[in-house]
CSV table of C-alpha atoms in Angstrom, one decimal:
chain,number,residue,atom,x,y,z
A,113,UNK,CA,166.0,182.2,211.4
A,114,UNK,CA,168.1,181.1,214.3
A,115,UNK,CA,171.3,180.2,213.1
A,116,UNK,CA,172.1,180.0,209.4
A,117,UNK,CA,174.1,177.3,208.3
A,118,UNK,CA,177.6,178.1,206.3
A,119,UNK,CA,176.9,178.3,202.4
A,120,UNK,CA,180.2,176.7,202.0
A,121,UNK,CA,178.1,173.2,203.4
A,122,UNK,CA,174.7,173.8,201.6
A,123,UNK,CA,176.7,174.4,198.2
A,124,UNK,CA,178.8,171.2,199.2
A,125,UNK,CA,175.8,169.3,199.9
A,126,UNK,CA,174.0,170.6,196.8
A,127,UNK,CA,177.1,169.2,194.5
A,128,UNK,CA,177.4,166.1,196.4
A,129,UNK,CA,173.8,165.3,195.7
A,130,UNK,CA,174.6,166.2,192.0
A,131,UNK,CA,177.8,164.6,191.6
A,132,UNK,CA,175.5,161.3,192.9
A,133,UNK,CA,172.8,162.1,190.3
A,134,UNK,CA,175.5,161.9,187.5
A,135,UNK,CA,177.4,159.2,188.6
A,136,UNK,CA,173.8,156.7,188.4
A,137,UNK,CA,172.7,158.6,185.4
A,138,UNK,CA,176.3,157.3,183.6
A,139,UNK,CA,176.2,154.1,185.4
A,140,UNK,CA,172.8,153.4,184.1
A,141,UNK,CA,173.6,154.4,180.4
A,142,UNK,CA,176.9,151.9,180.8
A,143,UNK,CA,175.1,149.2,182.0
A,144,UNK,CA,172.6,149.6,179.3
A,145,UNK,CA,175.1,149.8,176.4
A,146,UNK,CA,177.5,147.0,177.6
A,147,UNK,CA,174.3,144.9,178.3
A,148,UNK,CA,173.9,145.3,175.0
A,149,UNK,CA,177.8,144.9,173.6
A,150,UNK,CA,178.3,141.3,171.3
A,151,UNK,CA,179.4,138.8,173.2
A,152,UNK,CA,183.2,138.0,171.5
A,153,UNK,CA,183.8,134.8,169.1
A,154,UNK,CA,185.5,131.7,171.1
A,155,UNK,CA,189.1,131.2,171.4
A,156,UNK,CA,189.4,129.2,168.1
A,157,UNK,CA,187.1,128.5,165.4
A,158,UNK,CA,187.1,124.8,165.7
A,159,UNK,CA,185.2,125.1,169.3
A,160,UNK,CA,182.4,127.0,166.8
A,161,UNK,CA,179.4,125.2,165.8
A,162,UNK,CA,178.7,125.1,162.1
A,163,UNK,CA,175.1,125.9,162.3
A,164,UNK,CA,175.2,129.8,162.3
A,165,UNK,CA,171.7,130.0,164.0
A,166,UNK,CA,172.8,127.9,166.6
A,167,UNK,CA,175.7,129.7,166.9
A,168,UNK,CA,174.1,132.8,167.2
A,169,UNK,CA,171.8,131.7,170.0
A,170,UNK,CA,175.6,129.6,172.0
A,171,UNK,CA,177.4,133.4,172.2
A,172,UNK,CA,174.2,134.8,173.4
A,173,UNK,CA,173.8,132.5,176.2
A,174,UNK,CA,177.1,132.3,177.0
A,175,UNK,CA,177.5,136.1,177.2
A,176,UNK,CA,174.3,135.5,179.6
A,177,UNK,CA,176.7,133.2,181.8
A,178,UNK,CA,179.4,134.5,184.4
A,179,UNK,CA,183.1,133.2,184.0
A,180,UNK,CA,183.3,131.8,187.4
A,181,UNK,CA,187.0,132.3,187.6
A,182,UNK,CA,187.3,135.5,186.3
A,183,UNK,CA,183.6,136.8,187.8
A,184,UNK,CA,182.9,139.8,185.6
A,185,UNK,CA,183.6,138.7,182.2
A,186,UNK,CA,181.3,136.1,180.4
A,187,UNK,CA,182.6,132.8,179.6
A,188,UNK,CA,182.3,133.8,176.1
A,189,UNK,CA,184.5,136.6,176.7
A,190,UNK,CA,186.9,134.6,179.1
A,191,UNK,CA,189.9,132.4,178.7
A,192,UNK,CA,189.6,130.7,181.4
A,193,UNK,CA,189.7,127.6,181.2
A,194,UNK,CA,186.6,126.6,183.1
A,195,UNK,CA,185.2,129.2,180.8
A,196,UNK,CA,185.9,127.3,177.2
A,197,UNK,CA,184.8,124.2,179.3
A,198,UNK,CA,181.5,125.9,179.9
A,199,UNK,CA,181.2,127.2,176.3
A,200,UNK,CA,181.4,124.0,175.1
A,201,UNK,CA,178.8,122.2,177.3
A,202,UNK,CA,176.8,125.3,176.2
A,203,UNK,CA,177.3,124.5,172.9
A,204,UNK,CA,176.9,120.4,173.4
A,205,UNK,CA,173.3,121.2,175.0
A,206,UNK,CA,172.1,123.4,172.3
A,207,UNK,CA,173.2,120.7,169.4
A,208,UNK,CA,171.0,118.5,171.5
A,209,UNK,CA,168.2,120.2,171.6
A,210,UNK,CA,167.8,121.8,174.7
A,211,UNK,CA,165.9,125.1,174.9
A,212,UNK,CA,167.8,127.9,176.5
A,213,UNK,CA,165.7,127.8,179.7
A,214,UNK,CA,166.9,124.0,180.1
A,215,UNK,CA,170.9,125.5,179.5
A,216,UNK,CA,170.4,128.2,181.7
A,217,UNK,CA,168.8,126.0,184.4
A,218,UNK,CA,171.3,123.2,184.1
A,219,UNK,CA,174.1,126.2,184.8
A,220,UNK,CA,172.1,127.6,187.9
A,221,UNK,CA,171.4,123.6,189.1
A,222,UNK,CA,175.5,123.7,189.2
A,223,UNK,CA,176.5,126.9,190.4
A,224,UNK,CA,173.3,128.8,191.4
A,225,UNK,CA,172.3,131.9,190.2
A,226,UNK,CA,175.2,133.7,191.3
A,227,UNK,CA,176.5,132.1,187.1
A,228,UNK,CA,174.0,134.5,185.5
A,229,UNK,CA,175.5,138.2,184.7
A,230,UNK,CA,171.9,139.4,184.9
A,231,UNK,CA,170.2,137.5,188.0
A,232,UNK,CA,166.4,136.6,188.0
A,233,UNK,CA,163.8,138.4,189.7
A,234,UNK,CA,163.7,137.6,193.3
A,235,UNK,CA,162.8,138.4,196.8
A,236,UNK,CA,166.3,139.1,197.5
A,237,UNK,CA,166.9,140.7,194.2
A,238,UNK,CA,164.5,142.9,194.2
A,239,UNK,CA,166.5,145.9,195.7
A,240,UNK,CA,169.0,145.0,193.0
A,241,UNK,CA,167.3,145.5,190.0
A,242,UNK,CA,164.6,148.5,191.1
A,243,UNK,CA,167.8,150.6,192.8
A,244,UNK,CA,168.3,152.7,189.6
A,245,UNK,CA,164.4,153.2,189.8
A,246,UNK,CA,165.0,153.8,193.1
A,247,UNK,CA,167.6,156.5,193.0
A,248,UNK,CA,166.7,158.4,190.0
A,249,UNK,CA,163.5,159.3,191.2
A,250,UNK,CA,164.7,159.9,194.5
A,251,UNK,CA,167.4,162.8,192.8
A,252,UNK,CA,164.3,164.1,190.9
A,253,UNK,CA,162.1,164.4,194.1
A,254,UNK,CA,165.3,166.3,196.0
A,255,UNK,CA,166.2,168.2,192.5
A,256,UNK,CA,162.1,169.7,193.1
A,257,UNK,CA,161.8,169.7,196.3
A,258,UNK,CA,165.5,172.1,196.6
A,259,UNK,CA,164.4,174.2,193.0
A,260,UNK,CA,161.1,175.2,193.8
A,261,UNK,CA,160.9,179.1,194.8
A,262,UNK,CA,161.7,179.4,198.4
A,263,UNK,CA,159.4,181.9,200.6
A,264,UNK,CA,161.8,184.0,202.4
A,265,UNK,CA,162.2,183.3,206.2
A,266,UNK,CA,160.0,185.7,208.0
A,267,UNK,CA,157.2,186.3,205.3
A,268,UNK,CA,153.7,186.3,206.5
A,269,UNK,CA,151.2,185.9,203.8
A,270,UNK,CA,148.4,186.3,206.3
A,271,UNK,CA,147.0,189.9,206.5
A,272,UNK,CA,144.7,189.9,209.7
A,273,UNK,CA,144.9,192.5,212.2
A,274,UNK,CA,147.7,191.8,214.3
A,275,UNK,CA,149.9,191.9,211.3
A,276,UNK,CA,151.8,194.8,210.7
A,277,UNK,CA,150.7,197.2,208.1
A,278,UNK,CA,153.7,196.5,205.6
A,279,UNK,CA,153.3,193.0,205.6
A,280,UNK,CA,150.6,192.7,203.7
A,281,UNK,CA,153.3,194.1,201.1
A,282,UNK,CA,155.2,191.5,201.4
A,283,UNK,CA,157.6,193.1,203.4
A,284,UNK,CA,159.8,191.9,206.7
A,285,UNK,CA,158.1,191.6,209.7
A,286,UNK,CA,160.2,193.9,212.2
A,287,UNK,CA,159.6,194.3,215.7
A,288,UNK,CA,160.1,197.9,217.0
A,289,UNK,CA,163.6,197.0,218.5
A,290,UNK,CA,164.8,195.4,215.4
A,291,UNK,CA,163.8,198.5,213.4
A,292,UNK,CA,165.6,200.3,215.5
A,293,UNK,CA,169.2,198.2,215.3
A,294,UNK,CA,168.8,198.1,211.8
A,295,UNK,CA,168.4,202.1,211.5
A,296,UNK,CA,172.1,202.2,213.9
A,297,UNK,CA,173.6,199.6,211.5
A,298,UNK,CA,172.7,201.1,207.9
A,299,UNK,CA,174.1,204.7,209.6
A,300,UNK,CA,177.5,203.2,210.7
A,301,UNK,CA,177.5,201.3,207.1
A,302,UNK,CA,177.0,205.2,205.4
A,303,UNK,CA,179.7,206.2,208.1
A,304,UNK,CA,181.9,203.6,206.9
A,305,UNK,CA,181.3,204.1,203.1
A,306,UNK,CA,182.0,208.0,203.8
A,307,UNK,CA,185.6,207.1,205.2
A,308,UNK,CA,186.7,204.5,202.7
A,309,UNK,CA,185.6,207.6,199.9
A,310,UNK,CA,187.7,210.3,201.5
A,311,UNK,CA,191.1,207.7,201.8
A,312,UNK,CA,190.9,206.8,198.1
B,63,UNK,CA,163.5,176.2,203.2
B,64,UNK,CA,163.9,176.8,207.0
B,65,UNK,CA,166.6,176.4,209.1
B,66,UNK,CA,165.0,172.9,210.6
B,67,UNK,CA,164.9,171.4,206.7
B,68,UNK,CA,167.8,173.0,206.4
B,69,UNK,CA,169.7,170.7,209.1
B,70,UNK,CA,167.7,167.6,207.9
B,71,UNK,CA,169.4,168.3,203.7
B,72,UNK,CA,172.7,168.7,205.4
B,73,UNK,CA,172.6,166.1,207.5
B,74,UNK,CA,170.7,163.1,205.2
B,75,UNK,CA,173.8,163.3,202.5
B,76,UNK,CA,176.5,162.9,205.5
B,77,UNK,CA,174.6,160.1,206.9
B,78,UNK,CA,174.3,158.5,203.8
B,79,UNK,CA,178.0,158.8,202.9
B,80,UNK,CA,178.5,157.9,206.9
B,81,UNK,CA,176.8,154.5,206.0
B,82,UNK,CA,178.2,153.2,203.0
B,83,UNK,CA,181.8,154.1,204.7
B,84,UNK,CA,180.9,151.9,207.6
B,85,UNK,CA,180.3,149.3,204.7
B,86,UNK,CA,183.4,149.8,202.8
B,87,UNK,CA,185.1,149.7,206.2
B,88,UNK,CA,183.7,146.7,207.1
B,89,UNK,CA,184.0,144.8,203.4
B,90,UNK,CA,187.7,145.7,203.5
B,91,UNK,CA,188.0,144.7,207.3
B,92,UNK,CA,186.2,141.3,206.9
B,93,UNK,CA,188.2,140.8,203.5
B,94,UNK,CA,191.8,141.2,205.2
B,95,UNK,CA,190.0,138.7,208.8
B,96,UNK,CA,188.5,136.2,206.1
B,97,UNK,CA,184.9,137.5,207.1
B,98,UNK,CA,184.2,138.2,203.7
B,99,UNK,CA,185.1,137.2,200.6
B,100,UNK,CA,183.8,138.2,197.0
B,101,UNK,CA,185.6,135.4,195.6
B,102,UNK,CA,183.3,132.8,197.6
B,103,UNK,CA,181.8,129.7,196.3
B,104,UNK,CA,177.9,130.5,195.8
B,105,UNK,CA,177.2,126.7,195.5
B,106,UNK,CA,173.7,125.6,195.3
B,107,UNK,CA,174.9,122.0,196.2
B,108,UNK,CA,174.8,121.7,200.2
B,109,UNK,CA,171.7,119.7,201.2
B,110,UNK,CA,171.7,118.1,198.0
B,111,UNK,CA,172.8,114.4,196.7
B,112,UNK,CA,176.2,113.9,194.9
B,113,UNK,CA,175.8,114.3,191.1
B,114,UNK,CA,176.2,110.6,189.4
B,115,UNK,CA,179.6,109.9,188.2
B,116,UNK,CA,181.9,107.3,187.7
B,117,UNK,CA,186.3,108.0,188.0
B,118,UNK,CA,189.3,105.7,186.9
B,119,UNK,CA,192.2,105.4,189.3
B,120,UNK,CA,195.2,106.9,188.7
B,121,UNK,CA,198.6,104.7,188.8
B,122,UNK,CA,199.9,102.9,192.0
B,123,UNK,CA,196.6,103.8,193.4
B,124,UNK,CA,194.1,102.0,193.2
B,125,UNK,CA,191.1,101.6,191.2
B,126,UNK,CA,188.7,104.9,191.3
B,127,UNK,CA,185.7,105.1,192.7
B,128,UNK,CA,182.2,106.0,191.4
B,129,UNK,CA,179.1,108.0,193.3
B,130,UNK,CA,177.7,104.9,194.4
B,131,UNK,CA,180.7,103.7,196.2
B,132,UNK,CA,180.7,107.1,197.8
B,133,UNK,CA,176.7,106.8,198.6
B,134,UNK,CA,177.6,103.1,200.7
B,135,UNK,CA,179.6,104.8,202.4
B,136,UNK,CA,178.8,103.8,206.1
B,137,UNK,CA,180.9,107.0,207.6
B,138,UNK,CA,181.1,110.7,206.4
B,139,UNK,CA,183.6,111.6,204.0
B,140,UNK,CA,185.4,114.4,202.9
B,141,UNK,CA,186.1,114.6,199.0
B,142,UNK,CA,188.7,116.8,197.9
B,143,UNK,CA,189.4,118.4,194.3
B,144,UNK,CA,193.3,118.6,194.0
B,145,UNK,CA,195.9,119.1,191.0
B,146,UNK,CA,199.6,118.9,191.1
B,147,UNK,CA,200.0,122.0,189.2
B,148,UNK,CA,198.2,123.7,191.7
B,149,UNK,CA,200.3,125.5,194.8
B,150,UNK,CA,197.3,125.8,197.3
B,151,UNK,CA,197.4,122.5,196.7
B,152,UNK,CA,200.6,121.8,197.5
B,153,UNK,CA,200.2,123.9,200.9
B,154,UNK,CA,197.6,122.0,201.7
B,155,UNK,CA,198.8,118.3,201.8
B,156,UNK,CA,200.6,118.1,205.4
B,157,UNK,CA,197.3,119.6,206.5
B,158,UNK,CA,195.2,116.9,204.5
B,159,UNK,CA,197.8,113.8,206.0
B,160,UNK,CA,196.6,115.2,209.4
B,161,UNK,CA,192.7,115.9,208.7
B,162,UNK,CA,193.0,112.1,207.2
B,163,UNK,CA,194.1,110.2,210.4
B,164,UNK,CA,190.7,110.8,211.6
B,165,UNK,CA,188.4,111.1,208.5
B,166,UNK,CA,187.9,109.6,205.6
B,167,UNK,CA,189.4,111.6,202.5
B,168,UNK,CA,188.8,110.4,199.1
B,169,UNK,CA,190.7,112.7,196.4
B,170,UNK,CA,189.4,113.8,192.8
B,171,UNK,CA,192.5,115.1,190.7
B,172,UNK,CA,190.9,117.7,188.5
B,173,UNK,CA,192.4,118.0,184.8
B,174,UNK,CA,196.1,116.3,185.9
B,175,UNK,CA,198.3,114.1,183.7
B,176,UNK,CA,197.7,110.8,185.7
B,177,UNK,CA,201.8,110.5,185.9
B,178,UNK,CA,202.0,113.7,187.9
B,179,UNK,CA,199.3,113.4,189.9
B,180,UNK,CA,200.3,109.5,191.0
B,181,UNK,CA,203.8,111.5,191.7
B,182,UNK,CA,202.7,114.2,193.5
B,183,UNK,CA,199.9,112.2,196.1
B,184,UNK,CA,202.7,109.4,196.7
B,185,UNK,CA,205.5,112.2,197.2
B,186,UNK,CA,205.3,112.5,201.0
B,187,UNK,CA,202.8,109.6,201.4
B,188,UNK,CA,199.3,109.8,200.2
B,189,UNK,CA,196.5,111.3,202.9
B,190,UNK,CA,193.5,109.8,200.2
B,191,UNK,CA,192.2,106.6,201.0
B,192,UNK,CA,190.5,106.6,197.5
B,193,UNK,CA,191.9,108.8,194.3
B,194,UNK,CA,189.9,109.3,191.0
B,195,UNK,CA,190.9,110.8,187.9
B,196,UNK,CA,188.9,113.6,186.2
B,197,UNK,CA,190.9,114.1,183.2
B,198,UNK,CA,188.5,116.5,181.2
B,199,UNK,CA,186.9,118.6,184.7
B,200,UNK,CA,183.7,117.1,183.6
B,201,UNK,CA,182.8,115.7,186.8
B,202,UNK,CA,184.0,118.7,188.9
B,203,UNK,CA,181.5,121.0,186.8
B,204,UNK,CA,178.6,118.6,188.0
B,205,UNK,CA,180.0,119.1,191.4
B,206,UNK,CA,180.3,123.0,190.6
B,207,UNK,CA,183.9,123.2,191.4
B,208,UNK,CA,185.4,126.4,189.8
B,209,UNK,CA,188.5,125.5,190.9
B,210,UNK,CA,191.0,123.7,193.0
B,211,UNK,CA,191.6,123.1,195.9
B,212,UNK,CA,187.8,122.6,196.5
B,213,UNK,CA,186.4,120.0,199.2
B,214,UNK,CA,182.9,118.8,200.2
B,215,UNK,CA,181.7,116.9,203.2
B,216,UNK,CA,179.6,113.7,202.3
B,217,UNK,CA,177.3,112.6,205.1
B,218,UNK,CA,176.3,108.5,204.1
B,219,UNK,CA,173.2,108.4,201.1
B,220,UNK,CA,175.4,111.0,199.7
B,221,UNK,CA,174.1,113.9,201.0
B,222,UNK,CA,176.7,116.8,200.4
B,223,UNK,CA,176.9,119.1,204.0
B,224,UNK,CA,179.3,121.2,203.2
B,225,UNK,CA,181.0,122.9,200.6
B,226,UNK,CA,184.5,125.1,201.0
B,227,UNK,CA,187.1,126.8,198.3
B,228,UNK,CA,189.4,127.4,200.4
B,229,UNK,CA,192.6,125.1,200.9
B,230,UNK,CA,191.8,122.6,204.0
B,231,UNK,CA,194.1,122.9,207.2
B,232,UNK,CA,193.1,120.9,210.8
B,233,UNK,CA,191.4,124.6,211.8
B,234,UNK,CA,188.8,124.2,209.1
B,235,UNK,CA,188.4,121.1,210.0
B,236,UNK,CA,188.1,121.7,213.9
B,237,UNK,CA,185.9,125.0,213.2
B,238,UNK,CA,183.6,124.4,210.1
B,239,UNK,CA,183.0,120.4,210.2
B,240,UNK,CA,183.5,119.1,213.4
B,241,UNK,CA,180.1,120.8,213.7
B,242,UNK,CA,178.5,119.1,211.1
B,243,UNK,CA,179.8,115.6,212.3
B,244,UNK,CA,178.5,116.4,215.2
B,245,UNK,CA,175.0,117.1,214.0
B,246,UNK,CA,174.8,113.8,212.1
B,247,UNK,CA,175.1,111.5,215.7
């Protein structure tokens, strides 16, 4: 090994990568559970329709439909305005008889698709919606590739001829003058040992 | 792992985090230089015809006008969405009497009493040479206005060329239609 990086980084790294993993798992779980949150009621009654199915089927389109003024809520969960304007016309289509394809193309017609909270598959959504693909199994394929046992540096499996005896043991590799420094370092370590014993 | 992996684990993370600061940086830069805005219009409209409508007049100012009229139009024209209780609004008039000595501005008061918006376009002299009245907002949904002050450029046949939320000063004008004017002689 040349020169060994500072633990201090690795250990930083190793969290970082973590604290990443986390932070998509929870953003993921969010996203599914408020995806799934009930859109809220209008602002009054009166602006409901009386038909409970079709209802139903208004707050579910509207919680499909941006608030344009107010960007992450849905206009059924705005009070904007522009919002109880667009709940309305949602509501005026539906008593028509317009399928929700029809509503949700008439909104897209007007303000593109930038209107729907959850944007159709696209070409230039694409990164969009497989990026929590994406990054989970990129954390998994670090997480294996960084768990899975390490061979120490300087192992040699191989046990032909011009290996030394003890690797085939598994043992370290030494040349002859490392041997030697290693010998001069564990005495001056005993040395050092033997002092610290007599002070105490 | 060895030492070269070692390097390439370290430094993949930093580079990573190195990127997305350059974005931030950049988002936050271009949001305080006007580069980039979050809040932008994504409207699907430029290229595309005028939606249908027809607008009463508002008082002391004439009659309305209707998407045909607009369509006959032998000249470009730039329709702007305006309310009186709307302060960008009110920034933006002296800019608008300029921008109108030299194009054609028709005005669309979006959800205004028709008292206070007859008040506030004749207060310092009207830049509109044609005013409607959309009372309910109905016609500035078909337009996909989210809110005011919008404008649009009109090329004749009613072909809409451009599409800004932002309040309309001579720069605009100078930088973002004069090019598009331009383009259509």
């Amino acid at each position: 090994m040349k020169r060994p990086l500072p633990g201090l980084i690795l250990t930083v790294t190793r969290l970082s990568v973590m604290g990443l993993g986390v932070t998509i798992l929870s953003t993921t779980i969010l996203g599914m559970t408020t995806m799934d949150g009930r859109a809220c009621a209008v602002d009054t009654p009166s602006e409901m329709l009386a038909n409970a199915a079709q209802e139903h089927r208004a707050e579910r389109l509207g919680g499909q439909l941006r608030c344009l003024v107010c960007q992450n809520e849905s206009i059924e969960d705005s009070s904007a305005p522009l919002a109880r304007d667009l709940r309305r016309l949602v509501r005026e289509q539906i008593v028509s008889g317009q399928s929700d394809a029809q509503i949700l193309r008439w909104m897209t017609d007007r303000y593109g698709a930038f209107i729907r909270l959850s944007p159709p598959l696209s070409a230039t959504t694409a990164l969009l919606w497989f990026m929590p693909v994406l990054a989970v199994s990129a954390g998994f394929l670090l997480a294996w590739r960084s768990l899975r046992p390490n061979l120490r540096p300087g192992f040699r499996p191989d046990t032909g001829s011009d290996a030394h005896p003890d690797a085939r043991h598994g043992a370290i590799d030494l040349t002859e003058d490392e041997r030697c420094r290693l010998a001069v370092m564990m005495q001056e370590e005993a040395g050092n040992n033997a002092k610290d014993r007599k002070r105490s | 792992m060895n030492p070269d992996r070692r390097y390439i684990a370290t430094a993949l993370p930093v580079l990573g985090a190195g990127v997305l600061g350059i974005g931030f940086w950049r988002m936050l830069h271009g949001l305080r230089n006007g580069g980039f805005n979050p809040h932008a219009v994504h409207t699907p409209h430029v290229g595309r015809p005028i939606p249908a409508f027809t607008l009463p007049g508002l008082p002391d100012l004439g009659g309305g006008f209707s998407s045909q009229e607009l369509h006959d139009q032998p000249r470009p024209v730039l329709v702007n969405f305006f309310a009186s209780w709307c302060a960008p609004c009110v920034e933006e008039m002296p800019g608008l009497r300029a921008i109108a000595r030299d194009l054609p501005l028709w005005g669309i008061a979006y959800k205004d009493g028709p008292e206070d918006a007859s008040s506030f376009v004749r207060r310092d002299g009207s830049p509109y040479a044609r005013v409607g009245a959309d009372r309910t907002g109905r016609v500035a949904i078909e337009w996909g206005v989210t809110g005011v002050p919008e404008s649009f450029l009109v090329a004749p046949k009613g072909r809409i060329l451009w599409h800004s939320a932002a309040g309309l000063n001579p720069q605009i004008v100078d930088s973002d239609i004069r090019p598009h004017l331009s383009s259509l002689r």
